[in-house]
mmCIF file of N, CA and C in Angstrom:
data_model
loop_
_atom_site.group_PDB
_atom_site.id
_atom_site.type_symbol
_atom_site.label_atom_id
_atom_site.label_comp_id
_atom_site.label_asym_id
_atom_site.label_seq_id
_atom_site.Cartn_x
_atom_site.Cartn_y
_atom_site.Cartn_z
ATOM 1 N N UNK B 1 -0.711 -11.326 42.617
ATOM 2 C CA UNK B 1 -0.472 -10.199 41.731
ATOM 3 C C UNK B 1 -1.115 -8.959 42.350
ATOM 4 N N UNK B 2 -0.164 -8.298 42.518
ATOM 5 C CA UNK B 2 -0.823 -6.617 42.799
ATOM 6 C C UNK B 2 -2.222 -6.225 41.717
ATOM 7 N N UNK B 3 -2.790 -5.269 42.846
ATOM 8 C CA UNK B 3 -3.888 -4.246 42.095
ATOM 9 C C UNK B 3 -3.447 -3.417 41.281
ATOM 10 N N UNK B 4 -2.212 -2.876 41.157
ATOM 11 C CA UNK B 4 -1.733 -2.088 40.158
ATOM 12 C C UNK B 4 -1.620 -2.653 38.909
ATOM 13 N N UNK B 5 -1.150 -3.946 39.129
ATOM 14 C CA UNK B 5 -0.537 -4.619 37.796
ATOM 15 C C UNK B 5 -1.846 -5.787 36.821
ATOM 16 N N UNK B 6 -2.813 -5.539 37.879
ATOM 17 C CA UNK B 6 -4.249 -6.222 37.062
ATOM 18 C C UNK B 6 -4.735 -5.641 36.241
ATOM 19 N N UNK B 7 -4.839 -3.879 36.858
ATOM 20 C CA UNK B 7 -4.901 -2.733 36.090
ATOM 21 C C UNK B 7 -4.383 -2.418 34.666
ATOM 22 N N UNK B 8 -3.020 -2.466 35.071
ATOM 23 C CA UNK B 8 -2.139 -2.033 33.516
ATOM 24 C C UNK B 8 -2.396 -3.312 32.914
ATOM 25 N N UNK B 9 -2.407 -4.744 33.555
ATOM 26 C CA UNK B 9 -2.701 -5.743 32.603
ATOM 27 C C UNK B 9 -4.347 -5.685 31.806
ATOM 28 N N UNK B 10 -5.091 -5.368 32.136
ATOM 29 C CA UNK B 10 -6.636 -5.318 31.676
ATOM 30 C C UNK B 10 -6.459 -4.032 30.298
ATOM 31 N N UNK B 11 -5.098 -2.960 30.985
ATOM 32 C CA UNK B 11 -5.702 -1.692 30.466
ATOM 33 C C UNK B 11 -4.908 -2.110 28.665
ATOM 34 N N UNK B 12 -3.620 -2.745 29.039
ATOM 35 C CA UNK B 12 -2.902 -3.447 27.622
ATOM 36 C C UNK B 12 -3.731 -4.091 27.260
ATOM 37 N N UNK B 13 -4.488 -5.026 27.461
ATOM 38 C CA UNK B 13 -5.444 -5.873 27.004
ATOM 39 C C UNK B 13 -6.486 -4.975 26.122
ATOM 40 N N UNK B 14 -7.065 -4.236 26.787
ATOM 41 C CA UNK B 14 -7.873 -3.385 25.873
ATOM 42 C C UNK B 14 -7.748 -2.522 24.817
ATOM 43 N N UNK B 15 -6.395 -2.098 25.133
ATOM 44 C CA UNK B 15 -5.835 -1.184 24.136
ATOM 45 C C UNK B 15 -5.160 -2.219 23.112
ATOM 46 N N UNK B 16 -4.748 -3.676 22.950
ATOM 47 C CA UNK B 16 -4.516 -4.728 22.306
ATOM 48 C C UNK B 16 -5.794 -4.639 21.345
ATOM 49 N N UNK B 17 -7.151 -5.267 22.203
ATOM 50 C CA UNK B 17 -8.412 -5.193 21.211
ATOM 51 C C UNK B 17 -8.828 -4.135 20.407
ATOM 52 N N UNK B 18 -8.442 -3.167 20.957
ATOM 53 C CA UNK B 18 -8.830 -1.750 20.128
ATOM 54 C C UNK B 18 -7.610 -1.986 18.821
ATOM 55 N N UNK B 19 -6.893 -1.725 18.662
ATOM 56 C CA UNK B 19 -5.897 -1.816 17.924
ATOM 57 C C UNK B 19 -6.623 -3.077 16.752
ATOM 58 N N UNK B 20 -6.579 -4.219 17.603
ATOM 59 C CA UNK B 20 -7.039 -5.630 16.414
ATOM 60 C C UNK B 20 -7.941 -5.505 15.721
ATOM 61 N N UNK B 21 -9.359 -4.601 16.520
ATOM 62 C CA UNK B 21 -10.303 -4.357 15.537
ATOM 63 C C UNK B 21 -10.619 -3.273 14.577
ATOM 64 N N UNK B 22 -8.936 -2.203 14.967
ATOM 65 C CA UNK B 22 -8.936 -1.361 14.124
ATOM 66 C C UNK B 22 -8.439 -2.056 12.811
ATOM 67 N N UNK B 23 -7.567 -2.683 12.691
ATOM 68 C CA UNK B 23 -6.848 -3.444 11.753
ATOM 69 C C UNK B 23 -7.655 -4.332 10.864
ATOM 70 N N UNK B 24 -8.951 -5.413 12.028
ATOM 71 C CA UNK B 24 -9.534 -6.043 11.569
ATOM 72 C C UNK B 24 -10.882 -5.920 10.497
ATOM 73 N N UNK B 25 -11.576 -4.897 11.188
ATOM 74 C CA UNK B 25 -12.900 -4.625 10.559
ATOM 75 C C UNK B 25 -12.845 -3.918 9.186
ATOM 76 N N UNK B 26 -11.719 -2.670 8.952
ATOM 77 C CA UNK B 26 -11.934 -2.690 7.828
ATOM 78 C C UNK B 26 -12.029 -3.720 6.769
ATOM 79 N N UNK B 27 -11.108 -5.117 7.216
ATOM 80 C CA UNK B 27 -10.601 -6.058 6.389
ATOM 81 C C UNK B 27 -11.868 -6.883 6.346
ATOM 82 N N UNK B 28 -12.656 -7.155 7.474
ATOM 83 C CA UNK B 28 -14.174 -7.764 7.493
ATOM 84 C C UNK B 28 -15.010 -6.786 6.598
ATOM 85 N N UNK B 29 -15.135 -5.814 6.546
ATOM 86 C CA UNK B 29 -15.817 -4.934 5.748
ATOM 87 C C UNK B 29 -15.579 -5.148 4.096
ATOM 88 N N UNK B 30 -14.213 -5.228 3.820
ATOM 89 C CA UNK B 30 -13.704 -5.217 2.614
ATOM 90 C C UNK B 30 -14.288 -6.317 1.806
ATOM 91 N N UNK B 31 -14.142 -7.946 2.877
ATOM 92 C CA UNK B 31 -14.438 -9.402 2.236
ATOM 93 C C UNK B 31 -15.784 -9.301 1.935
ATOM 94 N N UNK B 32 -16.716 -8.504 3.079
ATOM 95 C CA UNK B 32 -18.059 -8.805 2.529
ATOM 96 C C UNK B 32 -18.865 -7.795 1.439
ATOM 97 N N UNK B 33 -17.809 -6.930 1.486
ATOM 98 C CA UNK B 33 -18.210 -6.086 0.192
ATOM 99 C C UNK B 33 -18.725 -6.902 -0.975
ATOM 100 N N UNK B 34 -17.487 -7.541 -1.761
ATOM 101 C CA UNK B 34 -17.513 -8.195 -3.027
ATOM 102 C C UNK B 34 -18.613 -8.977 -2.905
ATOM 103 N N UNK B 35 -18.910 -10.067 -2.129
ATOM 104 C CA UNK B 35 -19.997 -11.280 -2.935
ATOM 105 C C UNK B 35 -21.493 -10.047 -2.424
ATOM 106 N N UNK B 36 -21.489 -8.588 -1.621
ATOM 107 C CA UNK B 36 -22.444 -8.059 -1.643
ATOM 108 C C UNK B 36 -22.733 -7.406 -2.832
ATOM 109 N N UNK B 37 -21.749 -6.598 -3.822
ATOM 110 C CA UNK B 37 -21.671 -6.020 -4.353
ATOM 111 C C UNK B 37 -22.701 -7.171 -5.600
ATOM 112 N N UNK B 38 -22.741 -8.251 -5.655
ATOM 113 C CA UNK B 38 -23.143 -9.581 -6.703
ATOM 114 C C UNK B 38 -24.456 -9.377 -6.060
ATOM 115 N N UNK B 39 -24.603 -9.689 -5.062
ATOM 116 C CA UNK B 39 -26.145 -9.824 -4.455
ATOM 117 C C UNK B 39 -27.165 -9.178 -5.123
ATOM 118 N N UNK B 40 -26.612 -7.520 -4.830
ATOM 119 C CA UNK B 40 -27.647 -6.275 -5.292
ATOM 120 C C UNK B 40 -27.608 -6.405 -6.725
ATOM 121 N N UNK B 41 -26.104 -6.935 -7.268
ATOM 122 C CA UNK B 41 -26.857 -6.864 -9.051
ATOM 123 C C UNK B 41 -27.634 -7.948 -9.549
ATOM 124 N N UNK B 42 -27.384 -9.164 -8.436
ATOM 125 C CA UNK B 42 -28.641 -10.046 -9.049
ATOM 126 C C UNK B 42 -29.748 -10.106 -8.399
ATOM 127 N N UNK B 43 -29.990 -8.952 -7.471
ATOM 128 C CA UNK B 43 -31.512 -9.212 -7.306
ATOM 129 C C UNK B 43 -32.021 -7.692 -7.736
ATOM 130 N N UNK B 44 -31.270 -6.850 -8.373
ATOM 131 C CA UNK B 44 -31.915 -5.715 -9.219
ATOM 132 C C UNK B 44 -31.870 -6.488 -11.074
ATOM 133 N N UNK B 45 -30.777 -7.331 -11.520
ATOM 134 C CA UNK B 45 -31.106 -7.413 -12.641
ATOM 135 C C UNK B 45 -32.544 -8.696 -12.383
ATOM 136 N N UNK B 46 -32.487 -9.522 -11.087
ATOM 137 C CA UNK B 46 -33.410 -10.356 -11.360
ATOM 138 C C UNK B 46 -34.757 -9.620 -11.827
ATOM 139 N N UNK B 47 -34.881 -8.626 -11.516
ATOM 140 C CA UNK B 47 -36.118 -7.608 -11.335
ATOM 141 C C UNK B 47 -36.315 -7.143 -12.953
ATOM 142 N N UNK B 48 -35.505 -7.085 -13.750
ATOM 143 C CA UNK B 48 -35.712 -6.668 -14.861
ATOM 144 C C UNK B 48 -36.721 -7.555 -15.696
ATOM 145 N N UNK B 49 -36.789 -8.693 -15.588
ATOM 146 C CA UNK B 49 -37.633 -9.598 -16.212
ATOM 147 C C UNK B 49 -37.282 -10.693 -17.299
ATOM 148 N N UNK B 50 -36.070 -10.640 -17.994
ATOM 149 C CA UNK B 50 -35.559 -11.563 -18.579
ATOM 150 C C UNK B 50 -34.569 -11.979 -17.832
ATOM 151 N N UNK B 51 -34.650 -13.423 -18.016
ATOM 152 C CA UNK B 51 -33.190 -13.759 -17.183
ATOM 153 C C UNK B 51 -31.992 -14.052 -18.049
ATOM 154 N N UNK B 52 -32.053 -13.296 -19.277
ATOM 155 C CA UNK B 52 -30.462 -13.234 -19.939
ATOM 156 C C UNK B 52 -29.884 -11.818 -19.193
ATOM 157 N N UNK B 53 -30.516 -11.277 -18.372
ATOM 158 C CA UNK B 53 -29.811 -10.343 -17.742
ATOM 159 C C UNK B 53 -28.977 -10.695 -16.078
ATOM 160 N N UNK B 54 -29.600 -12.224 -15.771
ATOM 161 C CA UNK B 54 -29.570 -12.480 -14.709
ATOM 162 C C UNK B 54 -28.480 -13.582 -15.002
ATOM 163 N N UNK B 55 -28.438 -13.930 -15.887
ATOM 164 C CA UNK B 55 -27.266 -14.627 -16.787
ATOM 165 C C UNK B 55 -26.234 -14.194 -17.054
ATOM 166 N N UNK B 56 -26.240 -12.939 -17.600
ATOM 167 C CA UNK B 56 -25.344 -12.285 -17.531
ATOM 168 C C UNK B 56 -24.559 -11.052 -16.512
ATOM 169 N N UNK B 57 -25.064 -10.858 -15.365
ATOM 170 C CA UNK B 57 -24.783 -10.927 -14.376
ATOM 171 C C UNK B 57 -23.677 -12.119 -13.357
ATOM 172 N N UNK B 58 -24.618 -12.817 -13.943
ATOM 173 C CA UNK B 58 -23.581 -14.290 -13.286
ATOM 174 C C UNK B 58 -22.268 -14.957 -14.021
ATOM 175 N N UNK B 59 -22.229 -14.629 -15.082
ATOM 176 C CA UNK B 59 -21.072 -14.867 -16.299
ATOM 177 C C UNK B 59 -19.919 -13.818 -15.781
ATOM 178 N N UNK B 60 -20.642 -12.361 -15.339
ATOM 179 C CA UNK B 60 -19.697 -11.586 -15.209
ATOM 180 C C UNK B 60 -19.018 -11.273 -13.901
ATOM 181 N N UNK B 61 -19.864 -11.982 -12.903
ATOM 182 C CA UNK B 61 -19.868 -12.366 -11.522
ATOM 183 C C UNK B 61 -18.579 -13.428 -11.014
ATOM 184 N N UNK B 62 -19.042 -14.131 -11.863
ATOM 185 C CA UNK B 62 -17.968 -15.193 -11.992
ATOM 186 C C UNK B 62 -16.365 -15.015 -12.552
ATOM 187 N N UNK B 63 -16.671 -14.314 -13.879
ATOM 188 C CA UNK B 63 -14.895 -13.896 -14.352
ATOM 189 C C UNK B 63 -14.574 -12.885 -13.489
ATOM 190 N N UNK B 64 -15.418 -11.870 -12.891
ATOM 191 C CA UNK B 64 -14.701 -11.293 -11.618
ATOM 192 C C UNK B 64 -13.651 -11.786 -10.841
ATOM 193 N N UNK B 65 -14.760 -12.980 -9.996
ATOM 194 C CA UNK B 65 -14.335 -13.205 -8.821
ATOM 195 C C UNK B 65 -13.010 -14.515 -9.111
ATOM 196 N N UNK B 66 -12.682 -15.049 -10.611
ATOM 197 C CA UNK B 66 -11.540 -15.486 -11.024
ATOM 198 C C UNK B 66 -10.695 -14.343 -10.766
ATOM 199 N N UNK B 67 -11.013 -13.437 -11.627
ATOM 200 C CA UNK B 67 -9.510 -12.749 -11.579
ATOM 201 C C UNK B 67 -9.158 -12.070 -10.235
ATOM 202 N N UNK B 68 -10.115 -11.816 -9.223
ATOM 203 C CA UNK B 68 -9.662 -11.456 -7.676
ATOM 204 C C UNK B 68 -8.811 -12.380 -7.157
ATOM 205 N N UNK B 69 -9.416 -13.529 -7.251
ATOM 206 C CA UNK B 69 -8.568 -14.778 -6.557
ATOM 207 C C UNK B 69 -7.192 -14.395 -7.413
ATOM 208 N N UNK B 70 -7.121 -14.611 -8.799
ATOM 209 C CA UNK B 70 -5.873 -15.170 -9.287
ATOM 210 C C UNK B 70 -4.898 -14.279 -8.782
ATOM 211 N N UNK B 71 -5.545 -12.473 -8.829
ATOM 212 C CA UNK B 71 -4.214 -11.554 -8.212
ATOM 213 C C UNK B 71 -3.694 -11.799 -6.521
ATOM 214 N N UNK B 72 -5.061 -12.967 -5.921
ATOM 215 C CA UNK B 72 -4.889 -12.999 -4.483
ATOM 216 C C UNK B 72 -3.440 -13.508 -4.280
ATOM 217 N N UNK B 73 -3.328 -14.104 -4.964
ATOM 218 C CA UNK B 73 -1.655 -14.645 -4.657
ATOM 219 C C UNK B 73 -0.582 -13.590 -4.518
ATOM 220 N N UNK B 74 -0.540 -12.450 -4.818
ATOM 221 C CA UNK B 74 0.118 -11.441 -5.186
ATOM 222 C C UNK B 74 -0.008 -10.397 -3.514
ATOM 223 N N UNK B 75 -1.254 -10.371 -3.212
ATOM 224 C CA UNK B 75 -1.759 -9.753 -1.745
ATOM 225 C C UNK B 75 -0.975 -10.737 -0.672
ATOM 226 N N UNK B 76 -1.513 -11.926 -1.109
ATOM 227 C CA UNK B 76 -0.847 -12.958 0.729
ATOM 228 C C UNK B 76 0.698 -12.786 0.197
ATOM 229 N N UNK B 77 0.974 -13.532 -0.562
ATOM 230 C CA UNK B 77 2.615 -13.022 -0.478
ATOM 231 C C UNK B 77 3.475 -11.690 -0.645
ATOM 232 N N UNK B 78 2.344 -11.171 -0.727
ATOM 233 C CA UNK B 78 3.171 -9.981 -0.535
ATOM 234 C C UNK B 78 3.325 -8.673 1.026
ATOM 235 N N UNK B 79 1.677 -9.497 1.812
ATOM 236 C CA UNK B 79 1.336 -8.999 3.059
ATOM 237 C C UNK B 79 2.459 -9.331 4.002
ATOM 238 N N UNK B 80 3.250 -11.243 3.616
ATOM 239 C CA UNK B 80 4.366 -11.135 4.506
ATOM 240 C C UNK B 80 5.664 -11.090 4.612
ATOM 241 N N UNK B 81 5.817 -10.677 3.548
ATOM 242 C CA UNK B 81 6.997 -10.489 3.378
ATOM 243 C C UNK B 81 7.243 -8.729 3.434
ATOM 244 N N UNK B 82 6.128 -7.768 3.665
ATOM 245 C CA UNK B 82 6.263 -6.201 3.796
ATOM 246 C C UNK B 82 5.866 -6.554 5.378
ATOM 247 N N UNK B 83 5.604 -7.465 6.104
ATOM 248 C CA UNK B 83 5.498 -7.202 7.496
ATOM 249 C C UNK B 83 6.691 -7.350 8.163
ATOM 250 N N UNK B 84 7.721 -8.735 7.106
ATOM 251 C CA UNK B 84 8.646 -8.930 8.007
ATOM 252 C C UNK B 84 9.693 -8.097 7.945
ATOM 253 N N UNK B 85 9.810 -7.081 6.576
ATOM 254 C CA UNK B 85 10.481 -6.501 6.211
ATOM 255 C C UNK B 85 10.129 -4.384 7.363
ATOM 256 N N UNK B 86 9.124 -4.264 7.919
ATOM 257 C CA UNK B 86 8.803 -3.169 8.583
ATOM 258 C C UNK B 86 9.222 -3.987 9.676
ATOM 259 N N UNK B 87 8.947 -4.862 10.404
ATOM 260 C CA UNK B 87 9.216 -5.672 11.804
ATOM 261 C C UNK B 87 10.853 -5.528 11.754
ATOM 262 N N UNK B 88 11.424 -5.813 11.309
ATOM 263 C CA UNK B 88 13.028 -5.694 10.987
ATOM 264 C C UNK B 88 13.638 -4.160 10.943
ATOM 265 N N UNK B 89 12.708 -3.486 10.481
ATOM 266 C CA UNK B 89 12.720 -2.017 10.159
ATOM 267 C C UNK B 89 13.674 -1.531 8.877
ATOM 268 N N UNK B 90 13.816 -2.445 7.824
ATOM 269 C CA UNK B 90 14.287 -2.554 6.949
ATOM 270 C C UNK B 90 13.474 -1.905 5.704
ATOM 271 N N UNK B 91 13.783 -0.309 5.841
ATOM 272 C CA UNK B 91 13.383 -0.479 4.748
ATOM 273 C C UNK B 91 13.721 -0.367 3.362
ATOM 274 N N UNK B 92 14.620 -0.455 2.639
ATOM 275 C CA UNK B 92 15.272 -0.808 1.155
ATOM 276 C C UNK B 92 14.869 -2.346 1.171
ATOM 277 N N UNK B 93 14.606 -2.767 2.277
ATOM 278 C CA UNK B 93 13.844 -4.396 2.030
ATOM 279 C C UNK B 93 12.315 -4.270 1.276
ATOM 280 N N UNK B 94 12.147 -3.600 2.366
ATOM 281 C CA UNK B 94 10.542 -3.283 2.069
ATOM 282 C C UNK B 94 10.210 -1.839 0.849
ATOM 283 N N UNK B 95 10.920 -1.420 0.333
ATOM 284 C CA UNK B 95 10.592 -0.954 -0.725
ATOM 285 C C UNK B 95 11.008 -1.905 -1.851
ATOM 286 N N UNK B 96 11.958 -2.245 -2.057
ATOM 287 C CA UNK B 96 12.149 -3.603 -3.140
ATOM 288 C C UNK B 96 11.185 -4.549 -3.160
ATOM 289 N N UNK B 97 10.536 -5.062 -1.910
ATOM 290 C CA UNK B 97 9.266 -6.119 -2.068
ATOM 291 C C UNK B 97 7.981 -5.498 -2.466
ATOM 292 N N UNK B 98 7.901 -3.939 -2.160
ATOM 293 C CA UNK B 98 6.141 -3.075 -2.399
ATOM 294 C C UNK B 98 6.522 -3.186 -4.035
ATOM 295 N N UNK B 99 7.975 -2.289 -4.497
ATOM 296 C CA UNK B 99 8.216 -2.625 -5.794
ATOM 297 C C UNK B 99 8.001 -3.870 -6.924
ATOM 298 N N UNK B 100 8.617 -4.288 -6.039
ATOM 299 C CA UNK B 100 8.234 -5.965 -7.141
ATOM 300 C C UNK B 100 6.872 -6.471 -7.398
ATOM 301 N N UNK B 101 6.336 -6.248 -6.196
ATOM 302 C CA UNK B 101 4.426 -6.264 -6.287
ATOM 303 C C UNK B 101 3.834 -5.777 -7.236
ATOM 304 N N UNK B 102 4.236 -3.940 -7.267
ATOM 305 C CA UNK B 102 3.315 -3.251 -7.926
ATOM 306 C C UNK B 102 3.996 -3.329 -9.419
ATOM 307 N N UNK B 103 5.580 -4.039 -9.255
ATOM 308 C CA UNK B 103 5.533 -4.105 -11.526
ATOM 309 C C UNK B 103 4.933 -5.907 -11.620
ATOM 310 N N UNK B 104 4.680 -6.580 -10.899
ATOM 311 C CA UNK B 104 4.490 -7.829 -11.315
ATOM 312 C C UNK B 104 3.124 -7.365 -11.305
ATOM 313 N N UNK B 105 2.628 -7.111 -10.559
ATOM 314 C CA UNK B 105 0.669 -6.905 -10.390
ATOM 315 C C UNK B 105 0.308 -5.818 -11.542
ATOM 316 N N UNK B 106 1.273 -4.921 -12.227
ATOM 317 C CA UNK B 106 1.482 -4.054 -13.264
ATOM 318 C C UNK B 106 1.318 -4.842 -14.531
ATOM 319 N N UNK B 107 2.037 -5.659 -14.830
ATOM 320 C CA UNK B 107 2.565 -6.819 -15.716
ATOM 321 C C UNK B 107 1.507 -7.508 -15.882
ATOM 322 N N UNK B 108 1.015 -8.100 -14.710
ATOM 323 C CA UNK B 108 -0.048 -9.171 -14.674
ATOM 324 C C UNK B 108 -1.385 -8.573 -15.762
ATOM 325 N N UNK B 109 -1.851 -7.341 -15.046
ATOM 326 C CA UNK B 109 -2.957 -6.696 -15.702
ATOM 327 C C UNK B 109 -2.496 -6.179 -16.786
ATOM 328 N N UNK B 110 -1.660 -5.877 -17.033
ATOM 329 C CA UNK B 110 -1.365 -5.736 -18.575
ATOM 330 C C UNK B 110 -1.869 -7.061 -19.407
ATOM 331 N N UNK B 111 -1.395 -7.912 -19.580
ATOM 332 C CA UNK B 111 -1.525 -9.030 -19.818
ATOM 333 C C UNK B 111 -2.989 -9.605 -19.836
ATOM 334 N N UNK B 112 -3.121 -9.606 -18.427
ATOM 335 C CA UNK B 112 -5.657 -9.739 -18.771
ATOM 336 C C UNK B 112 -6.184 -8.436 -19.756
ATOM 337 N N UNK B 113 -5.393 -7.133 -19.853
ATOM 338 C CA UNK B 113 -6.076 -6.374 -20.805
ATOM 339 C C UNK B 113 -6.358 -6.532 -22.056
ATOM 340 N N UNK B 114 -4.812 -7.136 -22.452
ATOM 341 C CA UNK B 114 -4.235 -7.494 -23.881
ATOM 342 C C UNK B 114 -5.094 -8.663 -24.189
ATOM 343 N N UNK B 115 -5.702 -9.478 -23.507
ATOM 344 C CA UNK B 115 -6.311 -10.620 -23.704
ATOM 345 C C UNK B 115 -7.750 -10.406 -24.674
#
């Protein structure tokens, strides 16, 4: 293999990683948000001195992180089916699938409000 073509191969390569960890880290950032966001309230309510505050922290910790998961179904299926639909370059595909997301995920929370 030529010196030229080690070059442009190293230089795609890098500009590949740059790209992945642009994509990636916010998304690493995002996951460790949430169980951080729990951390700091249970080790500031632990600090308060009763632990019905540390109790309740964790009651509310918990129906959180239910209802994240339950809308998670709504994010993964909906991440691939708007990728395959931009990859195709379709988009009346991909506005009908962002659509259907945002009245079902509309719907959904209606529904946990009313509860």
């Amino acid at each position: 293999m030529s010196q030229r073509r080690v070059r442009i191969a190293a230089l795609t390569d890098r500009r590949l990683h740059r790209l992945t960890w642009a994509i990636a880290l916010p998304a690493i950032v995002a996951n460790i948000s949430g169980p951080l966001v729990g951390v700091v309230d249970s080790w500031a309510m632990g600090r308060m001195g009763d632990p019905l505050y540390l109790a309740a922290i964790a009651a509310g910790g918990y129906a959180f992180h239910v209802l994240y998961w339950a809308f998670g179904f709504l994010r993964m299926g909906t991440t691939g089916l708007v990728a395959q639909a931009l990859g195709r370059q379709r988009r009346d595909e991909l506005a009908r699938t962002v659509g259907a997301a945002v009245i079902l995920g509309l719907a959904v929370a209606l529904m946990v409000l009313l509860l």
